[in-house]
PDB file of C-alpha atoms in Angstrom:
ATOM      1  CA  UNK A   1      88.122  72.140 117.390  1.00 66.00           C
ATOM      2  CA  UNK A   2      87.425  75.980 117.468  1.00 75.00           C
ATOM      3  CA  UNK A   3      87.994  77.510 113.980  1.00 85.00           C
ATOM      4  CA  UNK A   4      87.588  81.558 113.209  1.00 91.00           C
ATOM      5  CA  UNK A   5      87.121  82.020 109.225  1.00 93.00           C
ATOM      6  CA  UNK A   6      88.111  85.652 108.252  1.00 95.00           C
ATOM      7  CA  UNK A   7      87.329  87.292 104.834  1.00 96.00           C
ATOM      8  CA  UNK A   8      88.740  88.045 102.670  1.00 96.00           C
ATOM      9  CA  UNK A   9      92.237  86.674 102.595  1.00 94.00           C
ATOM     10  CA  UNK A  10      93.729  89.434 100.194  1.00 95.00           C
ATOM     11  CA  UNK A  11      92.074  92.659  99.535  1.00 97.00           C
ATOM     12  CA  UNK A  12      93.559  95.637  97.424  1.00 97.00           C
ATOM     13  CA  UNK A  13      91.921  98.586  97.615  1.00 95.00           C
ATOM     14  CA  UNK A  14      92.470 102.492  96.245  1.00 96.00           C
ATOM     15  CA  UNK A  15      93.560 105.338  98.669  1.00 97.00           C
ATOM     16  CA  UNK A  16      91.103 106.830 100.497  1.00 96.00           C
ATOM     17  CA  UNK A  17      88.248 104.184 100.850  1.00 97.00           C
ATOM     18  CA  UNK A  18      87.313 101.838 103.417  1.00 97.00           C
ATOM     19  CA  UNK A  19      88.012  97.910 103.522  1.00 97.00           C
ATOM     20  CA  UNK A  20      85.930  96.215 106.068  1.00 97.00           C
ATOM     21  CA  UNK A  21      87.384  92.902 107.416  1.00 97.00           C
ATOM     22  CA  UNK A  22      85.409  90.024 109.046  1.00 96.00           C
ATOM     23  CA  UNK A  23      86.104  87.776 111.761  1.00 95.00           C
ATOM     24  CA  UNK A  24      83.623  84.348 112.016  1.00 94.00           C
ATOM     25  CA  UNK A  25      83.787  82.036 115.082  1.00 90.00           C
ATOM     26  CA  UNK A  26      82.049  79.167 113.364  1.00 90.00           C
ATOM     27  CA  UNK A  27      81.492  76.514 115.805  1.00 83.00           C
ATOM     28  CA  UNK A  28      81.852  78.743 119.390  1.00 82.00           C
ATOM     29  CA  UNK A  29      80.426  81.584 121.016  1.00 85.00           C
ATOM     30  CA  UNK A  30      83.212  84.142 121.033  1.00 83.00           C
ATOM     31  CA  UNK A  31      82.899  86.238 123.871  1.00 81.00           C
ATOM     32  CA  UNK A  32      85.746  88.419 123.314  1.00 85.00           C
ATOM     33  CA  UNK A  33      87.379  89.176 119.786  1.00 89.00           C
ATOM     34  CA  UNK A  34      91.373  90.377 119.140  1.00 91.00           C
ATOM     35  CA  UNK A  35      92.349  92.152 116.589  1.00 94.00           C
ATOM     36  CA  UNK A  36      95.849  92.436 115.379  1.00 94.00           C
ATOM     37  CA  UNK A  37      98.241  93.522 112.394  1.00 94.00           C
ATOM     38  CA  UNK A  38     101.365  92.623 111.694  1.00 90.00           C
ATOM     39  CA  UNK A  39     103.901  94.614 109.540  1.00 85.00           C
ATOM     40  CA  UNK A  40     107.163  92.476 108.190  1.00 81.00           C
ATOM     41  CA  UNK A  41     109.277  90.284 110.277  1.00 78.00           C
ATOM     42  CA  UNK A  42     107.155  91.969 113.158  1.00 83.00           C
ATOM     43  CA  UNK A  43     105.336  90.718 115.651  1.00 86.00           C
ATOM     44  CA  UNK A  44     101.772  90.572 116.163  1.00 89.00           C
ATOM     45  CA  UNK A  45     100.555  93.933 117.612  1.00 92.00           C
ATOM     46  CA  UNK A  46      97.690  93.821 119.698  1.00 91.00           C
ATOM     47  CA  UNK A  47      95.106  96.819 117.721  1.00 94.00           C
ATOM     48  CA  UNK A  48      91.862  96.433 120.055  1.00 93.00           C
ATOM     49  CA  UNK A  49      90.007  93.801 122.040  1.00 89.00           C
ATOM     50  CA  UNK A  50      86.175  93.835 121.359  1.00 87.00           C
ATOM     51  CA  UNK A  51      83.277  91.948 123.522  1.00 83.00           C
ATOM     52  CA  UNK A  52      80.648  91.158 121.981  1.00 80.00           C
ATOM     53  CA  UNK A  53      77.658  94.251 122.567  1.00 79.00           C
ATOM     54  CA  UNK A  54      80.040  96.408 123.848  1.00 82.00           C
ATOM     55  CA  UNK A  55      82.872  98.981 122.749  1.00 86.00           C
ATOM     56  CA  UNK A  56      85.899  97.823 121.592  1.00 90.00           C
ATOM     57  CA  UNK A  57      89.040  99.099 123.683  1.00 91.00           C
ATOM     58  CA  UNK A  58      91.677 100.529 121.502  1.00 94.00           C
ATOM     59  CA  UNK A  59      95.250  99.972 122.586  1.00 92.00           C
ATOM     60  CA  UNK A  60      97.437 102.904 122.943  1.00 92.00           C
ATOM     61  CA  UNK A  61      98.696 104.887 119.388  1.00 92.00           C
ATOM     62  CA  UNK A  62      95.521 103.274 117.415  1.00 94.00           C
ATOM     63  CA  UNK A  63      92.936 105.976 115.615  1.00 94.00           C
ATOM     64  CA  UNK A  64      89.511 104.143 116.836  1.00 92.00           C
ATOM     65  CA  UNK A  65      88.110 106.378 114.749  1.00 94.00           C
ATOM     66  CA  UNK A  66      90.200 104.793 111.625  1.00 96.00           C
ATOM     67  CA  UNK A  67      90.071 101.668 112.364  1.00 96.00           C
ATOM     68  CA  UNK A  68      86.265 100.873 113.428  1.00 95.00           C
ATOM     69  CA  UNK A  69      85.478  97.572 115.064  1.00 94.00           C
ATOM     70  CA  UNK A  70      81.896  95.974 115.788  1.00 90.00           C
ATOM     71  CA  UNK A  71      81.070  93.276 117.569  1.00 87.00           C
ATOM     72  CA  UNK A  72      77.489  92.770 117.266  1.00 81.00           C
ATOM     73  CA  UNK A  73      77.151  88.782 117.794  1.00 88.00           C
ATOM     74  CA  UNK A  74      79.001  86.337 119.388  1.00 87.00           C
ATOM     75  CA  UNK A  75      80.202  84.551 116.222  1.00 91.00           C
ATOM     76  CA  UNK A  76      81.224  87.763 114.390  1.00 92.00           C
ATOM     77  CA  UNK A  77      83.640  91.122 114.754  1.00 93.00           C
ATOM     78  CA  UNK A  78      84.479  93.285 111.985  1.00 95.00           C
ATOM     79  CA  UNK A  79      87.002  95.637 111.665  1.00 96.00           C
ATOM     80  CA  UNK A  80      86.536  98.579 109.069  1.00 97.00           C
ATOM     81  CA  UNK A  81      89.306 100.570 107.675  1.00 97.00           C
ATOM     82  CA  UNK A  82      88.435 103.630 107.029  1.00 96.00           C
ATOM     83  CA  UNK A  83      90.311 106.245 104.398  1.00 96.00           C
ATOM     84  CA  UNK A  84      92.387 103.460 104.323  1.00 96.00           C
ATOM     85  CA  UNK A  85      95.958 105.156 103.433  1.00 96.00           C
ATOM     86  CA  UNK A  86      99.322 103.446 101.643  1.00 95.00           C
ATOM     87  CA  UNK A  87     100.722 103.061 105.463  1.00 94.00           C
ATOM     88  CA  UNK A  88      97.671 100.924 106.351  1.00 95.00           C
ATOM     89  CA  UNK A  89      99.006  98.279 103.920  1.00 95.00           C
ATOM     90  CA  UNK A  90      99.694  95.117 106.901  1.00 94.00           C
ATOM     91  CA  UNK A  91      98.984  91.664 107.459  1.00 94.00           C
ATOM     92  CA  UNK A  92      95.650  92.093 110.060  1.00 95.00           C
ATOM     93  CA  UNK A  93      94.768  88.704 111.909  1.00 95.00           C
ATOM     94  CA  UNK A  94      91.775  88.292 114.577  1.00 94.00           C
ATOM     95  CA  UNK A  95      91.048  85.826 117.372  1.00 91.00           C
ATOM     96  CA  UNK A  96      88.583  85.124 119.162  1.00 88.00           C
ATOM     97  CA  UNK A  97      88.007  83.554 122.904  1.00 80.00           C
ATOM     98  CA  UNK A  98      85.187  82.166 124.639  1.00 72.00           C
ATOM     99  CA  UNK A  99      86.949  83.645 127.505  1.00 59.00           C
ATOM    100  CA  UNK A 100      84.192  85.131 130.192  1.00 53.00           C
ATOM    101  CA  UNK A 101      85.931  86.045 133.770  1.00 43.00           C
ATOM    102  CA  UNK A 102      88.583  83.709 134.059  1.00 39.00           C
ATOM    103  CA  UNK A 103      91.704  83.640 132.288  1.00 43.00           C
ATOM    104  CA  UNK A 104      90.888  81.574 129.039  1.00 44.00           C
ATOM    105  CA  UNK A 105      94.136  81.385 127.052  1.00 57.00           C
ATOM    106  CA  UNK A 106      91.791  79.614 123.745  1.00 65.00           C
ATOM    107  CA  UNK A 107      92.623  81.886 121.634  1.00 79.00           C
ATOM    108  CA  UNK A 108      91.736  80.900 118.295  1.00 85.00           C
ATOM    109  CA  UNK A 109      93.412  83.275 115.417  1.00 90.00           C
ATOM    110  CA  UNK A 110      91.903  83.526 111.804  1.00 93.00           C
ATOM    111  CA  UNK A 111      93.848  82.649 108.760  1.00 92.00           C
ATOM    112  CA  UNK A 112      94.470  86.878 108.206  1.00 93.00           C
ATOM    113  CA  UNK A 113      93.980  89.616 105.440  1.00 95.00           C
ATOM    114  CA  UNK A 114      96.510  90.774 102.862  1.00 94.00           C
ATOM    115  CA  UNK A 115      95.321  94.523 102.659  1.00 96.00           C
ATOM    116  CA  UNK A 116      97.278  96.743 100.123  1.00 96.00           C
ATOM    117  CA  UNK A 117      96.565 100.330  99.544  1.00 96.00           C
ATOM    118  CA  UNK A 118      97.787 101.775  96.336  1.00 96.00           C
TER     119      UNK A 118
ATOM    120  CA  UNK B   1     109.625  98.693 124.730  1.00 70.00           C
ATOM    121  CA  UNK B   2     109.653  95.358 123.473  1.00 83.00           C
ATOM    122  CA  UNK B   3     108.631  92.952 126.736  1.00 92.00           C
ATOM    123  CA  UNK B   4     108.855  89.525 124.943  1.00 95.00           C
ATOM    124  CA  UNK B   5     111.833  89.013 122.936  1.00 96.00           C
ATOM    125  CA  UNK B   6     112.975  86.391 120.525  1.00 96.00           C
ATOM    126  CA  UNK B   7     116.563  87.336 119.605  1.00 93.00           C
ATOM    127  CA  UNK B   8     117.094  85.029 117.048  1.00 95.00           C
ATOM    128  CA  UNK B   9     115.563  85.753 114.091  1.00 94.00           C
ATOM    129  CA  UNK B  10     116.024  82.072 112.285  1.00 96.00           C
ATOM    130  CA  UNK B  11     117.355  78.774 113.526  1.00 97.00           C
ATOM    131  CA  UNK B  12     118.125  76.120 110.987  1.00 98.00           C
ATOM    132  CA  UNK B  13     118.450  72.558 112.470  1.00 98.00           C
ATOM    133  CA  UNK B  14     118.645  69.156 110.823  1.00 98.00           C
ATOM    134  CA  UNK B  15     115.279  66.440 110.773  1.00 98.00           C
ATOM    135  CA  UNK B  16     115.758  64.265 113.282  1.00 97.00           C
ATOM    136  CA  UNK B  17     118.126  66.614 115.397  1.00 98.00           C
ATOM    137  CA  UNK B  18     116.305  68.822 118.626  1.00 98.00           C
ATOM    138  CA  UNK B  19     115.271  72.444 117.795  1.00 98.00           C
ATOM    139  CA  UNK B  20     115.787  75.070 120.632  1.00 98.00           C
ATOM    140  CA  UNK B  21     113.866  77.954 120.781  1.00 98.00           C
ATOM    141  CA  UNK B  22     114.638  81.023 123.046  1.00 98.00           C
ATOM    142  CA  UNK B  23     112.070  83.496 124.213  1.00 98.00           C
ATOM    143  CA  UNK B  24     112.770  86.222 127.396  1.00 98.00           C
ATOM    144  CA  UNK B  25     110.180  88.495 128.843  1.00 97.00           C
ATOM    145  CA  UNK B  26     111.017  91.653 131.301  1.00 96.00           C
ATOM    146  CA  UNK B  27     107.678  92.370 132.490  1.00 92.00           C
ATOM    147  CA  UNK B  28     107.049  90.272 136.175  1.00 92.00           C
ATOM    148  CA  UNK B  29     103.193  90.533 135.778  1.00 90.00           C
ATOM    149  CA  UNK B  30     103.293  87.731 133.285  1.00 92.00           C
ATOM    150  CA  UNK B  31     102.248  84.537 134.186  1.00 90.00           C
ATOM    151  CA  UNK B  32     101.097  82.531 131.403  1.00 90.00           C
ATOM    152  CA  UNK B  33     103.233  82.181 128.481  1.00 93.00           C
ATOM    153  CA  UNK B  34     102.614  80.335 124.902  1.00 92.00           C
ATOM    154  CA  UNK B  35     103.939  79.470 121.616  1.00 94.00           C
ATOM    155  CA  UNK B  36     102.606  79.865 118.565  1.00 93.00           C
ATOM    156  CA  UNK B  37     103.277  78.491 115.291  1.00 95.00           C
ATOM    157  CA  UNK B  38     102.922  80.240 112.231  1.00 92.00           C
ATOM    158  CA  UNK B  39     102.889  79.578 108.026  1.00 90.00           C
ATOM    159  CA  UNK B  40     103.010  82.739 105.990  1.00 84.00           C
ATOM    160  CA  UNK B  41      99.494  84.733 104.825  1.00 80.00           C
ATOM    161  CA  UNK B  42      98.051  82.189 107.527  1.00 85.00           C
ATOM    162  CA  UNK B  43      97.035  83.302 110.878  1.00 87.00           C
ATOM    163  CA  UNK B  44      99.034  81.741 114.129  1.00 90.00           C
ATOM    164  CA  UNK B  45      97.966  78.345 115.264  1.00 89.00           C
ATOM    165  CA  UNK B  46      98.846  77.423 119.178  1.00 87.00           C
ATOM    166  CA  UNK B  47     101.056  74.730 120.107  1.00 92.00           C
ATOM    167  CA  UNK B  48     102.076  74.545 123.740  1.00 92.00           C
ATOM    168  CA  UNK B  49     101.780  76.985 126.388  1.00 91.00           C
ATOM    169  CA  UNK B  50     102.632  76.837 129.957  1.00 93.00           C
ATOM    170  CA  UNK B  51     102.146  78.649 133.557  1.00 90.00           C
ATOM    171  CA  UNK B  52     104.082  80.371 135.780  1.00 92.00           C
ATOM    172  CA  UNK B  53     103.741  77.850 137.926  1.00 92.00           C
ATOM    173  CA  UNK B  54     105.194  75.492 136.250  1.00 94.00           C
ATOM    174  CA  UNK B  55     108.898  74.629 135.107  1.00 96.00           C
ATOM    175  CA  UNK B  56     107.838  72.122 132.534  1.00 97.00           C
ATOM    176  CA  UNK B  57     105.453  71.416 130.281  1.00 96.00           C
ATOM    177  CA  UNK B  58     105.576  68.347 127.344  1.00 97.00           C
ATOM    178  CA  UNK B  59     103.095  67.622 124.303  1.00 95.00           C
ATOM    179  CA  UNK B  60     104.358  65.129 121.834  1.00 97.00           C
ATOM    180  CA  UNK B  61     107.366  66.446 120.543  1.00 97.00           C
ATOM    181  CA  UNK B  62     107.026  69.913 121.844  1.00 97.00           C
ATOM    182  CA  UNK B  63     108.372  70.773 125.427  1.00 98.00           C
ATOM    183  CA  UNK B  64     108.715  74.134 126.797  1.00 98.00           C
ATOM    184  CA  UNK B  65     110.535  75.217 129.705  1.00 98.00           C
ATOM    185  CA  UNK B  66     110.265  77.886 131.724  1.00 98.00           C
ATOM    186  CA  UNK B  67     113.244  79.690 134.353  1.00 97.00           C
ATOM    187  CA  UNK B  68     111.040  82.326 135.867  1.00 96.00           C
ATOM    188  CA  UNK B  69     114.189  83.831 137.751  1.00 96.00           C
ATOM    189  CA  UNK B  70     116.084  84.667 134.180  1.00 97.00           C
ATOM    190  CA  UNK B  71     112.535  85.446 132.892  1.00 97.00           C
ATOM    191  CA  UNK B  72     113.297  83.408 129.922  1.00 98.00           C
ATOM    192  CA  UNK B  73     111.338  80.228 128.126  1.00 97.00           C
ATOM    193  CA  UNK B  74     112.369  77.726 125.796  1.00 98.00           C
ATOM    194  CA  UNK B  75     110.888  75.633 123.243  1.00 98.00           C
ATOM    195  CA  UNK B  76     112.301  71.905 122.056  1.00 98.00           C
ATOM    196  CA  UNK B  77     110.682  70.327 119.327  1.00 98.00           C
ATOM    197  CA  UNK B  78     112.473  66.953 119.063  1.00 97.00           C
ATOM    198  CA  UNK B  79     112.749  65.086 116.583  1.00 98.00           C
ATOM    199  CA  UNK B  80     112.382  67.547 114.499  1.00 98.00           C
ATOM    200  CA  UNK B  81     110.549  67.354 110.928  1.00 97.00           C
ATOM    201  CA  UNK B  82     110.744  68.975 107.726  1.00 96.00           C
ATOM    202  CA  UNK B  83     106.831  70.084 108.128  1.00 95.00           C
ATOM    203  CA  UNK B  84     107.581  72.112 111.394  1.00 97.00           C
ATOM    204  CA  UNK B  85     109.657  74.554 109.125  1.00 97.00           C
ATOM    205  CA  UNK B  86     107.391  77.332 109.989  1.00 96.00           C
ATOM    206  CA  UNK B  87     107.733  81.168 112.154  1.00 95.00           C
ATOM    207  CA  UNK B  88     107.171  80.341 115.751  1.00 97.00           C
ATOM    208  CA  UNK B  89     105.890  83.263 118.005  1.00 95.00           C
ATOM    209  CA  UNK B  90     106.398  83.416 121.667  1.00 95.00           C
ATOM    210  CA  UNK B  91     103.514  84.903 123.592  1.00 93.00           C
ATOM    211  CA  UNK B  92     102.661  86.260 127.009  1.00 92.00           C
ATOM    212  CA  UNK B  93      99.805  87.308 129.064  1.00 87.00           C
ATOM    213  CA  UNK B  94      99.778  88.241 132.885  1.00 82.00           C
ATOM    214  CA  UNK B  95      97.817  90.083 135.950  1.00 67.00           C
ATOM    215  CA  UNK B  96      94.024  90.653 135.035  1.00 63.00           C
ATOM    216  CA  UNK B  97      94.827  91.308 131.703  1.00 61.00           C
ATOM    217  CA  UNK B  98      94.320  88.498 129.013  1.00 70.00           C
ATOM    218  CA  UNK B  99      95.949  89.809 126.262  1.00 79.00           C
ATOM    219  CA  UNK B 100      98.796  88.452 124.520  1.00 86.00           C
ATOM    220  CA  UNK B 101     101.735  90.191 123.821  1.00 89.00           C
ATOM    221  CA  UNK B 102     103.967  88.604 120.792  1.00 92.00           C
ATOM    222  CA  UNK B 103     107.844  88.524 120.459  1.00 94.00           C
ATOM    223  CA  UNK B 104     108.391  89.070 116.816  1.00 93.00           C
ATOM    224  CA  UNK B 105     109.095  85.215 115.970  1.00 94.00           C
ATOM    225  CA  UNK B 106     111.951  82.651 115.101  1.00 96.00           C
ATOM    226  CA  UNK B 107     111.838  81.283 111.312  1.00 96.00           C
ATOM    227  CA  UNK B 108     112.553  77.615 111.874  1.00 97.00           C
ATOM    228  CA  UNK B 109     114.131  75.333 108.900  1.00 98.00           C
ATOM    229  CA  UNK B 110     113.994  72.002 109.309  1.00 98.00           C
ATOM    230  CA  UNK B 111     116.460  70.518 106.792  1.00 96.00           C
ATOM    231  CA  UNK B 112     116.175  66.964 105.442  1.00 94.00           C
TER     232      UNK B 112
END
């Protein structure tokens, strides 16, 4: 079946730099990439969606300029934290679809990142 | 505005017995509606979904039913099993829009 690897699982990192995430679609071509974080008991909010070559589209409330996503291939999306702040500490999960046109629901999600700014 | 809700925030059932559980939506433009099931520090992993139309829809264990007129979906998992102890996450997605919009999730215990 479809399986998205994203690194790393945990990262810690020190106020004020940038963590960059990566999402892998290792045995598809994903078309169009997710990206989500989730604080406690929350649910999953919906950050961006990226296709591959083009911009990614922010939803509503996130900095773009923060939280910078490329999507450069079809098998991989990353999403860079910048100046990465305490309040960015979340779980953040991709997914990725081979969605192109019609609805797809495939969504695959990756197994997350722990990130923790101290 | 939360448009997919999952009101209870854990269920606790016994193996064997059926599991139940709820999700309701308020926005009409969905059409396409999943669950998700999730471990902690691991990313969601799909189990069943189910269009609008559609009433029914039955995978193994897993059934999900859907009363478009109360805007509300259900899951059953039956029998249940100790290993489906997990968060399950209701999801939508509707109109020309394919993204999926979460409820926050139902902590399922499945007690030997």
């Amino acid at each position: 079946g479809a399986v998205v690897s994203q690194h790393p699982s945990r990262v810690i990192c020190k106020s004020g730099t940038s963590v960059k995430i990566e999402c892998r679609s290792l045995d598809f071509q994903a078309t169009t990439m997710f990206w989500y974080r989730q604080f406690p008991k929350q649910s999953l909010m919906l950050m961006a969606t990226s296709n591959e070559g083009s911009k990614a589209t922010y939803e509503q409330g996130v900095e773009k300029d923060k939280f910078l996503i490329n999507h450069a291939s079809l098998t991989l999306s990353t999403l860079t934290v910048t100046s990465a702040h305490p309040e960015d500490s979340s779980f953040y999960i991709c997914s990725a679809s081979m969605a192109t046109g019609a609805p797809n629901y495939g969504y695959t999600f990756g197994s997350g990142t722990r990130l923790t700014v101290v | 505005d939360q448009q997919v809700k999952q009101n209870s925030p854990s269920l606790s059932v016994q193996e064997g017995r059926i599991s139940i559980l709820n999700c309701d939506y308020t926005n009409s433009m969905f059409d396409y509606f999943l669950w998700y099931k999730k471990y902690p520090a691991e990313g969601p992993t799909f189990l069943i979904s189910i269009s609008s139309i559609k009433d029914k829809n039955e995978d193994g264990r897993f059934t999900v039913f859907l009363n478009k007129s109360a805007k509300h979906l259900s899951l059953h998992i039956v029998p249940s099993q100790p290993g489906d102890s997990a968060v399950y996450f209701c999801a939508a997605s509707g109109g020309s829009n394919y993204k999926l919009t979460f409820g926050k999730g139902t902590l399922l215990t499945v007690n030997p």
